[in-house]
Every structure is written in C-alpha cells, then in structure tokens.
Short mmCIF file of C-alpha atoms in Angstrom, two decimals:
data_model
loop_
_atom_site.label_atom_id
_atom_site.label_comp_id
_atom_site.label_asym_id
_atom_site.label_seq_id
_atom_site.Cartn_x
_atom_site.Cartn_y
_atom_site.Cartn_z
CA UNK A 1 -35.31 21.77 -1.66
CA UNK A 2 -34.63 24.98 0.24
CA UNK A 3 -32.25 23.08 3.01
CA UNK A 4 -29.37 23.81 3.98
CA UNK A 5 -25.92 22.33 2.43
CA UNK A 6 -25.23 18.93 3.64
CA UNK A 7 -21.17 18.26 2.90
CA UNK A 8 -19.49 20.02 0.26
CA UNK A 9 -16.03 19.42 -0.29
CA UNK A 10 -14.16 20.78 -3.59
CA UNK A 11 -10.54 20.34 -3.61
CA UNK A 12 -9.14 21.06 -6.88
CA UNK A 13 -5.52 20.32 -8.13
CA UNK A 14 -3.20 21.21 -10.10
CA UNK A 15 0.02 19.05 -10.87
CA UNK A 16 3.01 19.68 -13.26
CA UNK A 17 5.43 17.32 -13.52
CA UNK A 18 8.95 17.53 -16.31
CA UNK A 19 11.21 14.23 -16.46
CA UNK A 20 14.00 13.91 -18.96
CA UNK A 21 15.87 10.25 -18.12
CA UNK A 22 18.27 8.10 -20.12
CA UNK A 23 20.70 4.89 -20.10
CA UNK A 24 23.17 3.53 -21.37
CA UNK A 25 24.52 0.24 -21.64
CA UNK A 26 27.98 -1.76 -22.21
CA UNK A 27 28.98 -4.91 -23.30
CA UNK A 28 32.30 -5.90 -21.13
CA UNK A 29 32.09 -9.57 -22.31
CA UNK A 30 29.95 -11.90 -24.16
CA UNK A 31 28.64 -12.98 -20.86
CA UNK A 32 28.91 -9.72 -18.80
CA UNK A 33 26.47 -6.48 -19.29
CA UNK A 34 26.73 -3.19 -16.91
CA UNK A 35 23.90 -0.70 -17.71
CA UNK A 36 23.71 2.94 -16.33
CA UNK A 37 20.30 5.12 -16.29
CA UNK A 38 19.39 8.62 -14.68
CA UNK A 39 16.05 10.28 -14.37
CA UNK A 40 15.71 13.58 -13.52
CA UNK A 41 12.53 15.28 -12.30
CA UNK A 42 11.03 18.03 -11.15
CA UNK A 43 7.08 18.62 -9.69
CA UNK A 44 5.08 20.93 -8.83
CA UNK A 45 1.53 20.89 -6.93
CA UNK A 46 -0.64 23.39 -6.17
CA UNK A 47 -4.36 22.93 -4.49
CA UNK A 48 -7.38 24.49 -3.07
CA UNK A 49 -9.78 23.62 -0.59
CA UNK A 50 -13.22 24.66 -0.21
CA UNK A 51 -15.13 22.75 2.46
CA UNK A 52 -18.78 23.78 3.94
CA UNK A 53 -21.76 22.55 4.88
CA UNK A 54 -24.29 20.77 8.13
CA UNK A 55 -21.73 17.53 8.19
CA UNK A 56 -18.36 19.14 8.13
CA UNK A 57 -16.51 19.77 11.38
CA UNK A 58 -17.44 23.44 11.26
CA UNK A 59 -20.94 22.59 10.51
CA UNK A 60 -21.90 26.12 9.72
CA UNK A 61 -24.86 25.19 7.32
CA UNK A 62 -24.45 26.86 3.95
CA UNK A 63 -21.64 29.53 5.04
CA UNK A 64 -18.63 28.49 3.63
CA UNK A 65 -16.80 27.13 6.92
CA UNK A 66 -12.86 26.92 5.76
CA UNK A 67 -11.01 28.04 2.69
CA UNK A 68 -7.48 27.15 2.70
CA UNK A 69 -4.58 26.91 -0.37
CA UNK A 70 -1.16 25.31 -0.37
CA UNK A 71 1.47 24.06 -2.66
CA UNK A 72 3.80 21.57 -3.19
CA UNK A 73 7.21 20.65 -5.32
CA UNK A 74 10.30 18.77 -5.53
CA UNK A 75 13.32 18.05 -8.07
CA UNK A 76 15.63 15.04 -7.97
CA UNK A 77 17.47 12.76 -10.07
CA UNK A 78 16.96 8.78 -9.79
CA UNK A 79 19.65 6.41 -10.72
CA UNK A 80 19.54 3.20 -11.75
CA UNK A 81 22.63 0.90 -11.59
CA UNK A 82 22.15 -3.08 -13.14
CA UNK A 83 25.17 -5.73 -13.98
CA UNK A 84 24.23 -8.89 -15.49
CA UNK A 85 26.22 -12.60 -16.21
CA UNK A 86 24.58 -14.75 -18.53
CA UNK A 87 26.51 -17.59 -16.03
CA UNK A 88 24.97 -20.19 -18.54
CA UNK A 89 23.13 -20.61 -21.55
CA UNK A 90 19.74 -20.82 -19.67
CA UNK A 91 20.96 -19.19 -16.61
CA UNK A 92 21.20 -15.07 -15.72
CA UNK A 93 22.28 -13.60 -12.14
CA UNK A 94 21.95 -10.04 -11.72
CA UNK A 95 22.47 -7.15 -9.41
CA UNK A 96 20.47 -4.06 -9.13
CA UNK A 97 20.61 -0.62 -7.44
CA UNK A 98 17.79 1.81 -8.41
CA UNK A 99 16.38 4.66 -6.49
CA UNK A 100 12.57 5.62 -7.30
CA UNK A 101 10.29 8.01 -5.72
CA UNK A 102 6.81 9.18 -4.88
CA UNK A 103 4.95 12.54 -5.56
CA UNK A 104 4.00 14.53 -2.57
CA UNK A 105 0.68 15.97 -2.16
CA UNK A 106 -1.44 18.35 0.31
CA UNK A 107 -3.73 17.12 2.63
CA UNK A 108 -7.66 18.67 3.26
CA UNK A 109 -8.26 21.14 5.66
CA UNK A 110 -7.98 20.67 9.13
CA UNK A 111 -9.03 23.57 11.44
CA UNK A 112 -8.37 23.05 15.10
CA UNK A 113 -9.38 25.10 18.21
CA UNK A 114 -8.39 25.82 22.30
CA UNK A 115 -11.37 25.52 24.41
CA UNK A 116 -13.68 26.99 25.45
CA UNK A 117 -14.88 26.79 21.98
CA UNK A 118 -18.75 25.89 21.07
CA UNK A 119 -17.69 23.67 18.33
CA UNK A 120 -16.19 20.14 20.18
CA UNK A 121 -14.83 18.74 17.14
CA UNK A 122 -11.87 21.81 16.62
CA UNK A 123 -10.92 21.36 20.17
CA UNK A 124 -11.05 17.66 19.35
CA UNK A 125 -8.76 17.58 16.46
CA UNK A 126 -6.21 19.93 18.44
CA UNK A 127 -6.04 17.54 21.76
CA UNK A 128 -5.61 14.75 18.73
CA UNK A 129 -2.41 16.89 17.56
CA UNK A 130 -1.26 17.53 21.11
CA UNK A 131 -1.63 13.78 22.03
CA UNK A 132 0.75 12.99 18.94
CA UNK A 133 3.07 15.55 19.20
CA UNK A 134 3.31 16.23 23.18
CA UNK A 135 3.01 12.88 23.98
CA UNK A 136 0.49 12.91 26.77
CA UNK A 137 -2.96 11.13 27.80
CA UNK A 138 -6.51 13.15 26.04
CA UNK A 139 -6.50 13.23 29.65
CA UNK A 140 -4.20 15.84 29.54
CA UNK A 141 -4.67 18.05 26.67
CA UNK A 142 -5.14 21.75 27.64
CA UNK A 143 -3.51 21.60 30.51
CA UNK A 144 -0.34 23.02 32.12
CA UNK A 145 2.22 24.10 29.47
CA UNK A 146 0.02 23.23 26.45
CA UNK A 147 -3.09 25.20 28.19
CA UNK A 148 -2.72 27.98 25.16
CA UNK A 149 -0.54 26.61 22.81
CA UNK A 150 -2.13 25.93 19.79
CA UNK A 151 -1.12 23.05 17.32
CA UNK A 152 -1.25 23.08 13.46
CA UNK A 153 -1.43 19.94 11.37
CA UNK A 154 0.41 19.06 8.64
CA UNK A 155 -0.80 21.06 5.07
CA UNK A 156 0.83 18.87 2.71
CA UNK A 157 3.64 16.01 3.21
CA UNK A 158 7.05 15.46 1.33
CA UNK A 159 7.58 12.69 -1.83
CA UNK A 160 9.17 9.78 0.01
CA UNK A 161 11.64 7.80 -1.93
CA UNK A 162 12.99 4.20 -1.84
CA UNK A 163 16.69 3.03 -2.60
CA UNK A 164 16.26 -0.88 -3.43
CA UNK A 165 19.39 -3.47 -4.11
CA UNK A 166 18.87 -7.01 -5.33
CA UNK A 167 20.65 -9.94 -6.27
CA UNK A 168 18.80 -12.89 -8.02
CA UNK A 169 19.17 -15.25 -10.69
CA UNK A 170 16.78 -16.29 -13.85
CA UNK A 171 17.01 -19.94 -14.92
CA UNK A 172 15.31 -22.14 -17.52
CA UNK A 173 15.93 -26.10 -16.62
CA UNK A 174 14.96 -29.63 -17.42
CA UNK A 175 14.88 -28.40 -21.49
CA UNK A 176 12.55 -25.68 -20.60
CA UNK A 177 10.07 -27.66 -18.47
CA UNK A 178 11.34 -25.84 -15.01
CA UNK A 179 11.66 -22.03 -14.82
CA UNK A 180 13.33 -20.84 -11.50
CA UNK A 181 13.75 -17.09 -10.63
CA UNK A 182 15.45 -16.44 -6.78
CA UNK A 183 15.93 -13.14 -5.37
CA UNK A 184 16.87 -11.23 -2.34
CA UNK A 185 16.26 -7.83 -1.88
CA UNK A 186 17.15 -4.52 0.54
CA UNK A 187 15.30 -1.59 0.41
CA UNK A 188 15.90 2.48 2.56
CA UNK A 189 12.23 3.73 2.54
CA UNK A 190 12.97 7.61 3.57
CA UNK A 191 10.89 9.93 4.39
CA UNK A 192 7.62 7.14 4.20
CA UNK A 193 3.86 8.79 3.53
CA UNK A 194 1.86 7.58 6.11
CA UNK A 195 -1.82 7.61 6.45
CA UNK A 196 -2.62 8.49 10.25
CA UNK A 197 -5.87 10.20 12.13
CA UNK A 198 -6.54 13.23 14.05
CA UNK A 199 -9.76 12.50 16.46
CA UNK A 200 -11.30 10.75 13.09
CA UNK A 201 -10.05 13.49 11.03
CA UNK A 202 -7.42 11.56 8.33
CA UNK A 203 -4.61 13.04 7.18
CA UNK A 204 -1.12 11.86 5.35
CA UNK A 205 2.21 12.31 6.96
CA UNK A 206 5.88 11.65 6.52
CA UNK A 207 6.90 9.09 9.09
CA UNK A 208 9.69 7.64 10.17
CA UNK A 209 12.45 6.23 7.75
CA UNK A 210 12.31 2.46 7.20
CA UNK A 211 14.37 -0.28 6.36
CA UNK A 212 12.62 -3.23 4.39
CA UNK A 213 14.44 -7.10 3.51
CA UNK A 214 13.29 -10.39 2.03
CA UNK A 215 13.27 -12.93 -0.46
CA UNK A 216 11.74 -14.05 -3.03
CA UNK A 217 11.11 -17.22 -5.37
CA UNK A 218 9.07 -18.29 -8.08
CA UNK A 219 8.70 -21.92 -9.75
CA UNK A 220 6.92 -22.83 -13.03
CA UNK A 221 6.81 -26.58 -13.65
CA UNK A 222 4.93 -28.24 -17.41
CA UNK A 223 4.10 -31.45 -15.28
CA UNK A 224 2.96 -33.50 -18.24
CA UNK A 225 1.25 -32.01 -21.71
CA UNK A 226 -2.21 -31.13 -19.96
CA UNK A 227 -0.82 -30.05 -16.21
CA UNK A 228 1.15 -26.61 -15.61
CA UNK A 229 1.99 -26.30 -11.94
CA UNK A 230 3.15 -22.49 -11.00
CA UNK A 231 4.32 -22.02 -6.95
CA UNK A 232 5.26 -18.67 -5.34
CA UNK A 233 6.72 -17.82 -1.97
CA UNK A 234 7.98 -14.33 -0.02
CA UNK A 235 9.76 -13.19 2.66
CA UNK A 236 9.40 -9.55 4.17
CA UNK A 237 10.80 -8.18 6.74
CA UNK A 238 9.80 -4.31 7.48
CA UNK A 239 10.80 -2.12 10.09
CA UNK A 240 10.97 1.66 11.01
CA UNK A 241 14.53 2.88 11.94
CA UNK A 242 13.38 6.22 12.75
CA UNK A 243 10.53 7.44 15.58
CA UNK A 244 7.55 9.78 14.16
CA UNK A 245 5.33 11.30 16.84
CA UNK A 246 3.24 12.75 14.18
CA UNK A 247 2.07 8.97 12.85
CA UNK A 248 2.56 7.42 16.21
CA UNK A 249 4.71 4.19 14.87
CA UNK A 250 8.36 3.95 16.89
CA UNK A 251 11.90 2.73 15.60
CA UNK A 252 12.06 -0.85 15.35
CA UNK A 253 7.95 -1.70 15.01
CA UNK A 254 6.66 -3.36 11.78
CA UNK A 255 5.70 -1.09 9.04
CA UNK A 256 1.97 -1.32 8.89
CA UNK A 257 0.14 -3.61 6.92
CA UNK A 258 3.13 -5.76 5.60
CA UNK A 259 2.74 -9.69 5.64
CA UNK A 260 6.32 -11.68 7.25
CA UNK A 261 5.32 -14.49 4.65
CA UNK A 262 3.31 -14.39 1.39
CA UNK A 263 3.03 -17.71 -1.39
CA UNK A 264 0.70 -18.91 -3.78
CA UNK A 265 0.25 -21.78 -5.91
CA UNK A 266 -1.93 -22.38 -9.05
CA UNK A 267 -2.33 -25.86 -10.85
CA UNK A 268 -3.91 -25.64 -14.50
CA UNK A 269 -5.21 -28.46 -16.90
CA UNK A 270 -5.73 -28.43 -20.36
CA UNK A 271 -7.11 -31.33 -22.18
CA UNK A 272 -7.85 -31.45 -25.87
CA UNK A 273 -11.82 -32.39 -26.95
CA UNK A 274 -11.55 -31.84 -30.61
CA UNK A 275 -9.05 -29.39 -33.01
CA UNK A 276 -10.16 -26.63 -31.21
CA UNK A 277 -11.96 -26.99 -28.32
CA UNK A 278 -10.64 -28.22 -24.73
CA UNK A 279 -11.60 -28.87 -21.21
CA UNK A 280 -9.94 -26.53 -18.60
CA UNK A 281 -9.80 -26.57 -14.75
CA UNK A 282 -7.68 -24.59 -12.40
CA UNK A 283 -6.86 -24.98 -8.48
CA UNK A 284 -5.69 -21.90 -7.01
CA UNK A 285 -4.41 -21.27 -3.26
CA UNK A 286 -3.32 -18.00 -2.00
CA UNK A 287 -1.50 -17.64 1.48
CA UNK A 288 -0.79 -14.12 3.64
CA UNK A 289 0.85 -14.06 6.67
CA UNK A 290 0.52 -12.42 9.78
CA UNK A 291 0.57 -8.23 9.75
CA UNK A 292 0.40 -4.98 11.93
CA UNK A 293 -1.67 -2.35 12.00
CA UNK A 294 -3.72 0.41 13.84
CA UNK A 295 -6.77 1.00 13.54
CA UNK A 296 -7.03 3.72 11.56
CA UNK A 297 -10.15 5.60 13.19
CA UNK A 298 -7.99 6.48 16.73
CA UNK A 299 -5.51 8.43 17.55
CA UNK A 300 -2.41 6.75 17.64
CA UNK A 301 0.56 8.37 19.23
CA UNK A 302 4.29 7.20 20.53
CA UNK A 303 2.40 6.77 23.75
CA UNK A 304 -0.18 4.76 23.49
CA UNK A 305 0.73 2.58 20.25
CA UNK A 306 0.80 -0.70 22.46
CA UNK A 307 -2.55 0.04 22.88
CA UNK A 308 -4.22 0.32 19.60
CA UNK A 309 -1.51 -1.77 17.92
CA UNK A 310 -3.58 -5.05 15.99
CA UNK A 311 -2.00 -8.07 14.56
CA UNK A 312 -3.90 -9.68 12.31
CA UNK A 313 -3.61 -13.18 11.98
CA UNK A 314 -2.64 -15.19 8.46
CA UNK A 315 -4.87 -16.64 6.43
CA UNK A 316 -5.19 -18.81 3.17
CA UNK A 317 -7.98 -18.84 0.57
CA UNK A 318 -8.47 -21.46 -2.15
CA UNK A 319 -10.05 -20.85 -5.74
CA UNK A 320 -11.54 -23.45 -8.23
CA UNK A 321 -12.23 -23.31 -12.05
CA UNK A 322 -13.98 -25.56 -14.37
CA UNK A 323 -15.26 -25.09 -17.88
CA UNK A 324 -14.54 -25.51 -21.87
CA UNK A 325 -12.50 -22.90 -24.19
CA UNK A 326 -12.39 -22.75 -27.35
CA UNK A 327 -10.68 -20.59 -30.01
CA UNK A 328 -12.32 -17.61 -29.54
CA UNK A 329 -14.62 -18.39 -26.16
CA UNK A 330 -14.34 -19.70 -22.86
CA UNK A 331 -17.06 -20.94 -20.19
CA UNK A 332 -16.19 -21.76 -17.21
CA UNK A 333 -17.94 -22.18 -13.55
CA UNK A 334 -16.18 -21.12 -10.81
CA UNK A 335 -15.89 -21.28 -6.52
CA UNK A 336 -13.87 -18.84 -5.33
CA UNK A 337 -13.25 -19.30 -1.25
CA UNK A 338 -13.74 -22.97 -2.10
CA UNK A 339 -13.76 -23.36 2.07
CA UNK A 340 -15.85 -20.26 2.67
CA UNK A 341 -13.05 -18.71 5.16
CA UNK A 342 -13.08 -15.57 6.91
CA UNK A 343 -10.02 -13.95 6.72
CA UNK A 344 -9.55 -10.28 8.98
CA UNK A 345 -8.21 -8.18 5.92
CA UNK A 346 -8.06 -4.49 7.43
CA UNK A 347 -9.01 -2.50 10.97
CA UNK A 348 -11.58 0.02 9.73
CA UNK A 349 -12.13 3.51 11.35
CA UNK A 350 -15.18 3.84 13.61
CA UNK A 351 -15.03 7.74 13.88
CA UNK A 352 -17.97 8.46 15.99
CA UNK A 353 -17.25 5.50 18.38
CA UNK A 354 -13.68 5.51 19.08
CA UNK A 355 -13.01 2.31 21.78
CA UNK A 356 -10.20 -0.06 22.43
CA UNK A 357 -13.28 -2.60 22.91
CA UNK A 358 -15.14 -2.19 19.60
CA UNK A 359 -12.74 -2.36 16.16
CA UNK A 360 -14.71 -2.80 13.00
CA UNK A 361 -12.58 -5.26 10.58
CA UNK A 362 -12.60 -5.45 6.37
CA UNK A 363 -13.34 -9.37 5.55
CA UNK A 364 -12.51 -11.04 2.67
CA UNK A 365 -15.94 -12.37 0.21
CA UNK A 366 -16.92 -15.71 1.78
CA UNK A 367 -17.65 -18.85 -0.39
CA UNK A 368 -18.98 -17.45 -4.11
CA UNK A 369 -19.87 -19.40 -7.08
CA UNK A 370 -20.82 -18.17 -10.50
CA UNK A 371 -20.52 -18.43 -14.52
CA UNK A 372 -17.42 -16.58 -16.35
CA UNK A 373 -18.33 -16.29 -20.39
CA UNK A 374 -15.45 -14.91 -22.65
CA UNK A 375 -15.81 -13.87 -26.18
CA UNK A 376 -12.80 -12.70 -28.10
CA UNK A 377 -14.43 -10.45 -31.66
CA UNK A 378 -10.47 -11.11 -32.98
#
C-alpha cells in the first residue's frame, strides 16, 4: 500500500555435505561378534543475510539496514566400535563406542554500536556482549576500560560432536512373555551449540564441553491374552566441565533443559468381539523430572547466572483411550491430561520486558477429549 517495509529477513543457504563410511564385522566365536565402522565427512556452508525494514534493530524503513555473508566447513572421521555376547539363547550384552557429530551453521546478523548512538538497540546488543564476555553489571558497560572497545558477536558457531560408551544387555524371558533391555551410558559432549541471547537478540554459540551419564531400562510384559503392560524409566545426569562466558552456563551446572529422571508406562487391552473386530483401551502415564534452564529472553552471563537460573519442577501427565478396531479401521475416544495438570514446560523470552519478576512459561495442553477415526485403503 505505499508503506514502508515492515521486517524483511532473507537468509539464504547453501550446504554441501560428502560422506563415504563403512564396517566391517567378525565372527570370533559362535557367541562373540566385534564390528568396526568409520565415517568420514566433510561440509561446507555458505550464507547470506539480508535484513531491512521498520521492525528490525536498525529500523531504517525500506533502506536495506545490514548485509552481511559468512561461511562455514568442517571434515572428520567418526568411528564406531561394538562387541557383542549372545551370553544365552535369549540373552545379548553389548558394548559400544561411537563418536557422531553435528553440522555447524552461521548465525543472523547482529550489528552492535558504542554510544552515543541514536539507535538504543546497537548499543544494547553491544553492553549484552560486554556483559557476557567482560563479566560486569549493564551497570557498567561503557565504562572505564571497555569505554571504546567495541565487541563483535559470534558469525557462525563450530559442529559439536559427542563420544558415547554403553554397556547393556537385551533379554527375552518367561518364553517370550517378558522382554528386558538395561543400559548404562557415558557420553563427552565437546564443543556443545548453545542457544543464548544478546539484549533479546538470539544467537547460537559453542559452549562449554560437557560430560553426560545415566541409565536406562525398559520392560514389556503380555500380562494375560488381552493385557500388554510396557514400563520405562531414565536416569540423566548432565553437567558442563568447561566455563563459557559467551553462553553464560559455568563448569559443573546442569546442562539446560535435561530432566535427572524420566519413565513412562502404557497398559493396552485387546478383547476379541467377533473374527475381526475388537474392543481396545489404553492407559498411558508419562513422568519428567525436575530441569534447568534460563530464560532465554535475558542476558545471561558467568555473573549473574544465579540470577536468571529456573528450575522447573517435575511433572506427570496421564492419557486414556477407548474405542473398537477392526481390520482395516479404528475408532476410538480419547482424554488426554486425564487430570487436567499444568505442567511448566519451557521459560519463554519476553524481549521487550526483560525482569527477574515477570518470566513467561510454555504449558503443557490441559485436559482434552476428542474422536480418533483410522482408515487403512490396504
């Protein structure tokens, strides 16, 4: 209609990526198996960004406010080391050691400014940067030794990788009626991407390596000919080993976002109408533990981390299903958050009011019912 542009934002990108990978595997008894692989890769990323408009943090109307264009690549080669005994007939342990990693990418624009400068929200995103990276109080940016010293963020961040080593075992029991898997796992997160915030500007970073354990255990149980119980249940432990001012989390804090205990069980019934047509029900129950996390709106530095740091609490939801299936249909009714519960899911980013005292959260759906028709054409 004549007005100026609003937001644009046109990043386009570019990715080439070239794997060859192989394995091989050796039979050293009837009941023992070693298997080698080996990927190799290599990636490159390249990417524009055009950003202009009223809305963006220029805000120069239709004049195209910041035009930027950076690149990206790695190479690498991921192993993968397994051993198997088949200990018994219906039993299998195993060991693993497999390394697996994570493109890197380039992050949008993010022009910063020293005062005095007419726009707030440059000078804004550089105090954000020195707060990280200097350590101090928005109290302080601009002042003394950082009075002219101007800060750049981060144009693209690194692929992270993951080594991860596990031990378990598969079993079938009880003449098939009792499957048991058990595991226990180790895992070197290096060089982790991070998602962290610049005065509400976003941006990814490499943070701090991490070191992640648990366990892990999963049952399935045929009850009876119409009742199939299934029960799962984790353990996590996460933790950075290594201090990033640039994402704000120090060594030995929680890796964000990672439940201590997860489990789950489902119960399912089956019962036979006629040749081909049965009445079905299902009672599901999902549990998630307690997690860390900042908000994701503020600035979170080494600093002031104790500050913005949220733990949100655990929570457990329960599902219900009831309803007829057939050969090639199924109706059933379900209630899912049976107990209508309000779980706290996720901090969410209030950009343009950024207070300790006011942090938006993600909730879960409360109580919903509603009608779930399948039809299968073959």
């Amino acid at each position: 209609f004549g007005g100026p542009n609003l937001y644009v934002d046109y990043q386009p990108q570019t990715i080439v990526q070239n794997a060859e990978f192989g394995e091989a595997s050796w039979q050293f008894t009837p009941a023992l198996k070693g298997t080698v692989g080996l990927r190799h890769y290599h990636y490159s990323l390249a990417q524009t960004n055009e950003e202009y408009g009223v809305f963006t943090v220029i805000g120069n109307g239709t004049t195209q406010a910041y035009n930027t264009a950076f690149s990206n690549g790695a190479s690498g080669t991921d192993p993968k080391f397994d051993l198997s005994l088949q200990a018994a007939p219906n039993v299998l342990l195993y060991a693993t050691a497999a390394k697996g990693f994570r493109l890197g990418g380039v992050n949008q624009p993010i022009p910063v400014a020293l005062p005095p400068n007419p726009n707030g929200a440059l000078t804004g995103n550089e105090c954000g940067l020195q707060q990280k990276v200097l350590l101090i109080p928005a109290s302080q940016c601009f002042i003394g030794p950082q009075a002219g010293l101007l800060l750049q963020a981060p144009a693209s961040y690194s692929s992270d990788s993951v080594w991860n080593y596990e031990i378990g075992e598969k079993s079938e029991l009880l003449d098939k009626h009792l499957i048991l898997n058990v595991s226990g796992y180790y895992e070197r997160w290096s060089n982790p991407q991070l998602a962290t915030n610049l005065a509400g500007f976003g941006i990814t970073a490499n943070g701090g390596n991490a070191r992640i354990y648990g366990l892990e255990a999963e049952m399935q149980a045929l009850l009876s000919q119409e009742w199939t119980l299934a029960l799962n249940a984790g353990y996590t432990n996460a933790e950075f080993t290594q201090s990033s001012s640039i994402t704000g989390f120090p060594s030995g804090y929680n890796v964000p976002d990672i439940p201590d205990f997860t489990a789950s069980a489902n119960l399912r019934w089956k019962h036979p109408v006629t040749t081909n047509l049965s009445l079905i029900g299902a009672l599901e129950g999902d549990y998630v533990g307690t997690r860390t996390d900042a908000p994701y709106g503020q600035t979170v530095s080494l600093l002031n981390i104790n500050t913005y740091l949220i733990h949100l609490p655990a929570y457990g939801l329960l599902n219900a299903r009831l309803g007829l299936a057939a050969d090639r249909w199924t109706a059933t009714v379900y209630v899912n958050n049976l107990t209508n519960k309000q779980a706290l899911l996720d901090p969410q980013p209030q950009i343009d009011l950024q207070s300790v005292a006011f942090v938006r959260y993600l909730v879960n759906r409360p109580l919903t019912a509603g009608l779930d028709l399948t039809f299968r054409f073959q």
